[in-house]
Amino acid sequence: MIKKFIDKLLGKSSGATRFGKRQEVPASVHGIDPALVDERAKNVVTTLQQAGFEAYVVGGAVRDLLLGLRPKDFDVATNATPEQVKNLFRRAFIIGRRFRIVHVVYGRGREHEVIEVSTFRAYMDNAAAEQVKGNERTSKGELASMKHAVDSSGRVLRDNVWGPQEEDAARRDFTVNAMYYDPANQVVVDYHNGIKDAKKLTLRMIGDPATRYREDPVRIIRAIRFSAKLDGLGFTLEPKTKAPLVDSSKLLSDVPQSRLFDEMLKLLQTGHSIATIAQLKKLGLSTGIYPLLDVVVERADQPFVTAALQDTDRRVGEGKPVAPSFLLACVLWADVRDGWAARIAGQHGQRGQPSYPALQDAIDDVFNSRIGDVSGRGKLAADMREIWMMQPRFDKRIGATPYSLVEQARFRAGFDFMRLRADVGEVSEEIGEWWQEFSTADDLRRQDLMDQVRDEQKKGPRVRVRSPQAQQPKQGQSQPRAAAPASASMPEPEMAVPPDGEAVAPRKRRRRRKPRPEGGGGDQASSPSE
């Protein structure tokens, strides 16, 4: 009694309020269809329970099950420690520093599935946590020995103190994501009226929203992501949860850029990118979260970027894999294309560059100005570069280039990129259809397709776009364009990337010799060098 009185004077809530009241909701009430639960998630729960631990399907998967949807991902929560979980499964890996969790892996290659297993965490008072002056990077050595630590703003940097289930529920973000489902007895454990909010189609933050956003500013991005994902089902953000979002967004400046980059990709690759951008504008957060995301929102109405976002949402909806490199290559293509054209034309009175090095330099400029070192210039950057570097090669449809191009590992990504360009009128539909057929045809049909291109080049007028290095026109000749239009395939065939992918300088034309009396010269249109 005295303790309750003191807590009241100090403004502390009772445990029953802070941690909620445990409700065990039977199948007759929640109505979850057991057939919607993934067998591998069931296996993880069963294995842990048979070993004597508590285990439940948790989070967004339970929310989706309540709505009659088949979840794409399944997470499991347990009172077993990460080391105990790892010892129960053949392919299990402990990951993370800030939050230590276990990935249990089933299958291999593209067909593999990961069940994420987390240990119940204690509800810790941040005032009692160890405090560091810097962030994750600057205080890495200091944080290594800590289980619960915050920075000067109250942002949680370490949270690996285990506790009971009711405390684990209290430290989750939204009420509809804080429910636990036991597939064995088909009971849902609910501490914060998540089932009630799910039926009311309400997204409500557990606890004081402003405090929760300060503890982990990434919750702001999660609020956007969930509201966009569930908007189609009629969900809305509770007013108290929505109100602090704009003011709290300033806290994101303290979050490591690599983590923001990963969160941005989640916003764009969960199958609701169009809805997410609409939600960002609606909430007044279209700028300021992450520089590259600002570019995506700004360009979302451009036909090419719109097509890329719609294509990404479609593929996710169909259960097909999506690559961040492809979408980001689409978003930044305008910068690459315009920089490429400007370098070919020549800048500030300087002589124009050959097409291939001009494209390389334009790509380097875009990486430096738009992406920086977040991607580590690793696979993501390499895949983006390869997609862009393929584009001029699609103009080359005779000789050895078509054969070598379709054999490249990233051909399908480069081809899909080119088809999107064709869909918005940036390149000819005919080129897209030609490559579609060539990529799937046998050798005989491929030769026919190249012969058709060669015949068309013979019949049509021979118009060449002179390279920036070509000599000036003679008196009386028309002045060539300074640069190829940005919406066209820019380099002329001689300037395209050769079959082996190496850059070469444009070949000088040989002087045509006078024909001998017994024969005439050959047609350049059918020359092997073309």
PDB file of C-alpha atoms in Angstrom, residues 249-417:
ATOM      1  CA  SER A 249      11.827  12.981 -36.765  1.00  0.00           C
ATOM      2  CA  LYS A 250      14.724  15.279 -35.800  1.00  0.00           C
ATOM      3  CA  LEU A 251      15.986  12.430 -33.607  1.00  0.00           C
ATOM      4  CA  LEU A 252      16.772  10.400 -36.733  1.00  0.00           C
ATOM      5  CA  SER A 253      19.896  12.505 -37.285  1.00  0.00           C
ATOM      6  CA  ASP A 254      21.540  10.552 -34.437  1.00  0.00           C
ATOM      7  CA  VAL A 255      20.794   7.147 -36.001  1.00  0.00           C
ATOM      8  CA  PRO A 256      23.695   5.578 -37.953  1.00  0.00           C
ATOM      9  CA  GLN A 257      23.359   6.141 -41.704  1.00  0.00           C
ATOM     10  CA  SER A 258      23.750   2.433 -42.443  1.00  0.00           C
ATOM     11  CA  ARG A 259      20.730   1.622 -40.272  1.00  0.00           C
ATOM     12  CA  LEU A 260      18.654   4.364 -41.927  1.00  0.00           C
ATOM     13  CA  PHE A 261      19.670   3.011 -45.331  1.00  0.00           C
ATOM     14  CA  ASP A 262      18.407  -0.453 -44.353  1.00  0.00           C
ATOM     15  CA  GLU A 263      15.148   1.005 -43.008  1.00  0.00           C
ATOM     16  CA  MET A 264      14.660   2.973 -46.225  1.00  0.00           C
ATOM     17  CA  LEU A 265      14.948  -0.264 -48.226  1.00  0.00           C
ATOM     18  CA  LYS A 266      12.298  -1.862 -45.991  1.00  0.00           C
ATOM     19  CA  LEU A 267       9.963   1.043 -46.758  1.00  0.00           C
ATOM     20  CA  LEU A 268      10.421   0.502 -50.491  1.00  0.00           C
ATOM     21  CA  GLN A 269      10.601  -3.289 -50.710  1.00  0.00           C
ATOM     22  CA  THR A 270       7.741  -4.629 -48.617  1.00  0.00           C
ATOM     23  CA  GLY A 271       5.247  -4.455 -51.466  1.00  0.00           C
ATOM     24  CA  HIS A 272       3.716  -1.091 -50.524  1.00  0.00           C
ATOM     25  CA  SER A 273       6.180   1.480 -51.869  1.00  0.00           C
ATOM     26  CA  ILE A 274       3.510   3.569 -53.628  1.00  0.00           C
ATOM     27  CA  ALA A 275       1.382   3.633 -50.458  1.00  0.00           C
ATOM     28  CA  THR A 276       4.465   4.458 -48.369  1.00  0.00           C
ATOM     29  CA  ILE A 277       5.295   7.516 -50.445  1.00  0.00           C
ATOM     30  CA  ALA A 278       1.676   8.680 -50.197  1.00  0.00           C
ATOM     31  CA  GLN A 279       1.829   8.177 -46.415  1.00  0.00           C
ATOM     32  CA  LEU A 280       5.088  10.153 -46.115  1.00  0.00           C
ATOM     33  CA  LYS A 281       3.458  13.094 -47.891  1.00  0.00           C
ATOM     34  CA  LYS A 282       0.275  12.788 -45.834  1.00  0.00           C
ATOM     35  CA  LEU A 283       2.189  12.818 -42.529  1.00  0.00           C
ATOM     36  CA  GLY A 284       4.418  15.748 -43.530  1.00  0.00           C
ATOM     37  CA  LEU A 285       7.550  13.568 -43.631  1.00  0.00           C
ATOM     38  CA  SER A 286       8.326  13.637 -47.353  1.00  0.00           C
ATOM     39  CA  THR A 287      11.782  15.103 -46.583  1.00  0.00           C
ATOM     40  CA  GLY A 288      14.280  14.828 -43.772  1.00  0.00           C
ATOM     41  CA  ILE A 289      14.287  11.118 -42.969  1.00  0.00           C
ATOM     42  CA  TYR A 290      17.135  10.098 -45.305  1.00  0.00           C
ATOM     43  CA  PRO A 291      18.596  12.000 -48.303  1.00  0.00           C
ATOM     44  CA  LEU A 292      18.148   9.185 -50.815  1.00  0.00           C
ATOM     45  CA  LEU A 293      14.561   8.638 -49.659  1.00  0.00           C
ATOM     46  CA  ASP A 294      13.950  12.348 -50.317  1.00  0.00           C
ATOM     47  CA  VAL A 295      14.987  11.734 -53.940  1.00  0.00           C
ATOM     48  CA  VAL A 296      12.641   8.753 -54.253  1.00  0.00           C
ATOM     49  CA  VAL A 297       9.677  10.780 -52.965  1.00  0.00           C
ATOM     50  CA  GLU A 298      10.564  13.741 -55.183  1.00  0.00           C
ATOM     51  CA  ARG A 299      10.751  11.562 -58.318  1.00  0.00           C
ATOM     52  CA  ALA A 300       7.930   9.156 -57.528  1.00  0.00           C
ATOM     53  CA  ASP A 301       5.624  10.900 -60.009  1.00  0.00           C
ATOM     54  CA  GLN A 302       8.095  10.588 -62.903  1.00  0.00           C
ATOM     55  CA  PRO A 303       6.860   7.864 -65.308  1.00  0.00           C
ATOM     56  CA  PHE A 304      10.065   5.793 -65.186  1.00  0.00           C
ATOM     57  CA  VAL A 305      10.323   5.835 -61.360  1.00  0.00           C
ATOM     58  CA  THR A 306       6.587   5.211 -60.997  1.00  0.00           C
ATOM     59  CA  ALA A 307       6.894   2.183 -63.279  1.00  0.00           C
ATOM     60  CA  ALA A 308       9.827   0.869 -61.211  1.00  0.00           C
ATOM     61  CA  LEU A 309       7.947   1.277 -57.908  1.00  0.00           C
ATOM     62  CA  GLN A 310       4.835  -0.410 -59.320  1.00  0.00           C
ATOM     63  CA  ASP A 311       6.955  -3.250 -60.713  1.00  0.00           C
ATOM     64  CA  THR A 312       8.616  -3.749 -57.303  1.00  0.00           C
ATOM     65  CA  ASP A 313       5.233  -3.856 -55.518  1.00  0.00           C
ATOM     66  CA  ARG A 314       3.929  -6.327 -58.093  1.00  0.00           C
ATOM     67  CA  ARG A 315       6.898  -8.676 -57.706  1.00  0.00           C
ATOM     68  CA  VAL A 316       6.642  -8.645 -53.899  1.00  0.00           C
ATOM     69  CA  GLY A 317       2.925  -9.364 -54.161  1.00  0.00           C
ATOM     70  CA  GLU A 318       3.659 -12.338 -56.415  1.00  0.00           C
ATOM     71  CA  GLY A 319       6.270 -13.688 -54.012  1.00  0.00           C
ATOM     72  CA  LYS A 320       9.154 -12.953 -56.397  1.00  0.00           C
ATOM     73  CA  PRO A 321      12.543 -11.679 -55.201  1.00  0.00           C
ATOM     74  CA  VAL A 322      13.388  -7.996 -55.511  1.00  0.00           C
ATOM     75  CA  ALA A 323      16.805  -6.375 -55.467  1.00  0.00           C
ATOM     76  CA  PRO A 324      17.469  -2.928 -53.982  1.00  0.00           C
ATOM     77  CA  SER A 325      20.085  -2.357 -56.687  1.00  0.00           C
ATOM     78  CA  PHE A 326      17.425  -2.452 -59.414  1.00  0.00           C
ATOM     79  CA  LEU A 327      15.046   0.025 -57.789  1.00  0.00           C
ATOM     80  CA  LEU A 328      17.812   2.455 -56.814  1.00  0.00           C
ATOM     81  CA  ALA A 329      19.268   2.195 -60.330  1.00  0.00           C
ATOM     82  CA  CYS A 330      15.856   3.260 -61.656  1.00  0.00           C
ATOM     83  CA  VAL A 331      15.537   6.168 -59.213  1.00  0.00           C
ATOM     84  CA  LEU A 332      19.011   7.540 -60.019  1.00  0.00           C
ATOM     85  CA  TRP A 333      18.950   6.815 -63.758  1.00  0.00           C
ATOM     86  CA  ALA A 334      18.016  10.418 -64.649  1.00  0.00           C
ATOM     87  CA  ASP A 335      21.217  11.644 -62.951  1.00  0.00           C
ATOM     88  CA  VAL A 336      23.347   9.068 -64.760  1.00  0.00           C
ATOM     89  CA  ARG A 337      21.674   9.690 -68.128  1.00  0.00           C
ATOM     90  CA  ASP A 338      21.953  13.478 -67.962  1.00  0.00           C
ATOM     91  CA  GLY A 339      25.537  13.367 -66.721  1.00  0.00           C
ATOM     92  CA  TRP A 340      26.417  10.930 -69.508  1.00  0.00           C
ATOM     93  CA  ALA A 341      24.965  13.226 -72.187  1.00  0.00           C
ATOM     94  CA  ALA A 342      26.715  16.285 -70.746  1.00  0.00           C
ATOM     95  CA  ARG A 343      30.100  14.565 -70.730  1.00  0.00           C
ATOM     96  CA  ILE A 344      29.728  13.407 -74.331  1.00  0.00           C
ATOM     97  CA  ALA A 345      28.807  16.953 -75.382  1.00  0.00           C
ATOM     98  CA  GLY A 346      31.677  18.528 -73.477  1.00  0.00           C
ATOM     99  CA  GLN A 347      31.431  20.793 -70.465  1.00  0.00           C
ATOM    100  CA  HIS A 348      32.679  24.337 -69.842  1.00  0.00           C
ATOM    101  CA  GLY A 349      34.258  24.577 -73.260  1.00  0.00           C
ATOM    102  CA  GLN A 350      36.119  21.298 -72.847  1.00  0.00           C
ATOM    103  CA  ARG A 351      36.188  18.616 -75.490  1.00  0.00           C
ATOM    104  CA  GLY A 352      33.573  15.878 -75.123  1.00  0.00           C
ATOM    105  CA  GLN A 353      34.472  12.409 -73.855  1.00  0.00           C
ATOM    106  CA  PRO A 354      33.998   9.112 -75.697  1.00  0.00           C
ATOM    107  CA  SER A 355      30.778   7.403 -74.696  1.00  0.00           C
ATOM    108  CA  TYR A 356      32.102   4.563 -72.545  1.00  0.00           C
ATOM    109  CA  PRO A 357      34.375   6.599 -70.200  1.00  0.00           C
ATOM    110  CA  ALA A 358      31.712   9.329 -70.124  1.00  0.00           C
ATOM    111  CA  LEU A 359      29.215   6.810 -68.771  1.00  0.00           C
ATOM    112  CA  GLN A 360      31.699   5.510 -66.202  1.00  0.00           C
ATOM    113  CA  ASP A 361      32.466   9.014 -64.944  1.00  0.00           C
ATOM    114  CA  ALA A 362      28.771   9.917 -64.786  1.00  0.00           C
ATOM    115  CA  ILE A 363      28.129   6.826 -62.641  1.00  0.00           C
ATOM    116  CA  ASP A 364      31.006   7.731 -60.305  1.00  0.00           C
ATOM    117  CA  ASP A 365      29.544  11.223 -59.870  1.00  0.00           C
ATOM    118  CA  VAL A 366      26.141   9.774 -58.928  1.00  0.00           C
ATOM    119  CA  PHE A 367      27.634   7.390 -56.368  1.00  0.00           C
ATOM    120  CA  ASN A 368      29.597  10.214 -54.761  1.00  0.00           C
ATOM    121  CA  SER A 369      26.690  12.669 -54.638  1.00  0.00           C
ATOM    122  CA  ARG A 370      23.720  10.395 -53.912  1.00  0.00           C
ATOM    123  CA  ILE A 371      24.877   7.225 -52.141  1.00  0.00           C
ATOM    124  CA  GLY A 372      28.268   7.923 -50.605  1.00  0.00           C
ATOM    125  CA  ASP A 373      29.853   5.114 -48.615  1.00  0.00           C
ATOM    126  CA  VAL A 374      26.663   3.685 -47.064  1.00  0.00           C
ATOM    127  CA  SER A 375      26.585   0.693 -49.391  1.00  0.00           C
ATOM    128  CA  GLY A 376      30.290   0.141 -48.878  1.00  0.00           C
ATOM    129  CA  ARG A 377      30.641   0.251 -52.646  1.00  0.00           C
ATOM    130  CA  GLY A 378      30.052  -3.486 -52.430  1.00  0.00           C
ATOM    131  CA  LYS A 379      27.597  -5.744 -54.212  1.00  0.00           C
ATOM    132  CA  LEU A 380      24.765  -3.216 -54.320  1.00  0.00           C
ATOM    133  CA  ALA A 381      26.960  -0.604 -56.013  1.00  0.00           C
ATOM    134  CA  ALA A 382      28.489  -3.189 -58.371  1.00  0.00           C
ATOM    135  CA  ASP A 383      25.045  -4.422 -59.454  1.00  0.00           C
ATOM    136  CA  MET A 384      23.806  -0.873 -60.072  1.00  0.00           C
ATOM    137  CA  ARG A 385      26.885  -0.086 -62.155  1.00  0.00           C
ATOM    138  CA  GLU A 386      26.455  -3.234 -64.229  1.00  0.00           C
ATOM    139  CA  ILE A 387      22.784  -2.472 -64.950  1.00  0.00           C
ATOM    140  CA  TRP A 388      23.675   1.017 -66.157  1.00  0.00           C
ATOM    141  CA  MET A 389      26.715  -0.078 -68.188  1.00  0.00           C
ATOM    142  CA  MET A 390      24.608  -2.625 -70.084  1.00  0.00           C
ATOM    143  CA  GLN A 391      22.214  -0.054 -71.499  1.00  0.00           C
ATOM    144  CA  PRO A 392      24.254   1.134 -74.529  1.00  0.00           C
ATOM    145  CA  ARG A 393      25.031  -2.483 -75.415  1.00  0.00           C
ATOM    146  CA  PHE A 394      21.367  -3.187 -76.140  1.00  0.00           C
ATOM    147  CA  ASP A 395      21.769  -0.970 -79.234  1.00  0.00           C
ATOM    148  CA  LYS A 396      24.286  -3.428 -80.639  1.00  0.00           C
ATOM    149  CA  ARG A 397      22.229  -6.251 -82.172  1.00  0.00           C
ATOM    150  CA  ILE A 398      24.689  -7.789 -84.626  1.00  0.00           C
ATOM    151  CA  GLY A 399      28.110  -9.354 -84.312  1.00  0.00           C
ATOM    152  CA  ALA A 400      29.280 -11.067 -81.122  1.00  0.00           C
ATOM    153  CA  THR A 401      27.778  -8.581 -78.644  1.00  0.00           C
ATOM    154  CA  PRO A 402      24.261 -10.121 -78.379  1.00  0.00           C
ATOM    155  CA  TYR A 403      25.700 -13.572 -77.587  1.00  0.00           C
ATOM    156  CA  SER A 404      28.058 -12.281 -74.894  1.00  0.00           C
ATOM    157  CA  LEU A 405      25.463  -9.967 -73.379  1.00  0.00           C
ATOM    158  CA  VAL A 406      22.819 -12.651 -72.745  1.00  0.00           C
ATOM    159  CA  GLU A 407      25.444 -14.773 -70.980  1.00  0.00           C
ATOM    160  CA  GLN A 408      26.176 -12.132 -68.355  1.00  0.00           C
ATOM    161  CA  ALA A 409      25.012 -12.935 -64.818  1.00  0.00           C
ATOM    162  CA  ARG A 410      23.114  -9.655 -64.501  1.00  0.00           C
ATOM    163  CA  PHE A 411      21.589  -9.742 -68.001  1.00  0.00           C
ATOM    164  CA  ARG A 412      18.024 -10.215 -66.728  1.00  0.00           C
ATOM    165  CA  ALA A 413      18.280  -7.161 -64.450  1.00  0.00           C
ATOM    166  CA  GLY A 414      19.767  -5.066 -67.251  1.00  0.00           C
ATOM    167  CA  PHE A 415      17.102  -6.329 -69.673  1.00  0.00           C
ATOM    168  CA  ASP A 416      14.250  -5.599 -67.234  1.00  0.00           C
ATOM    169  CA  PHE A 417      15.684  -2.111 -66.778  1.00  0.00           C
TER     170      PHE A 417
END
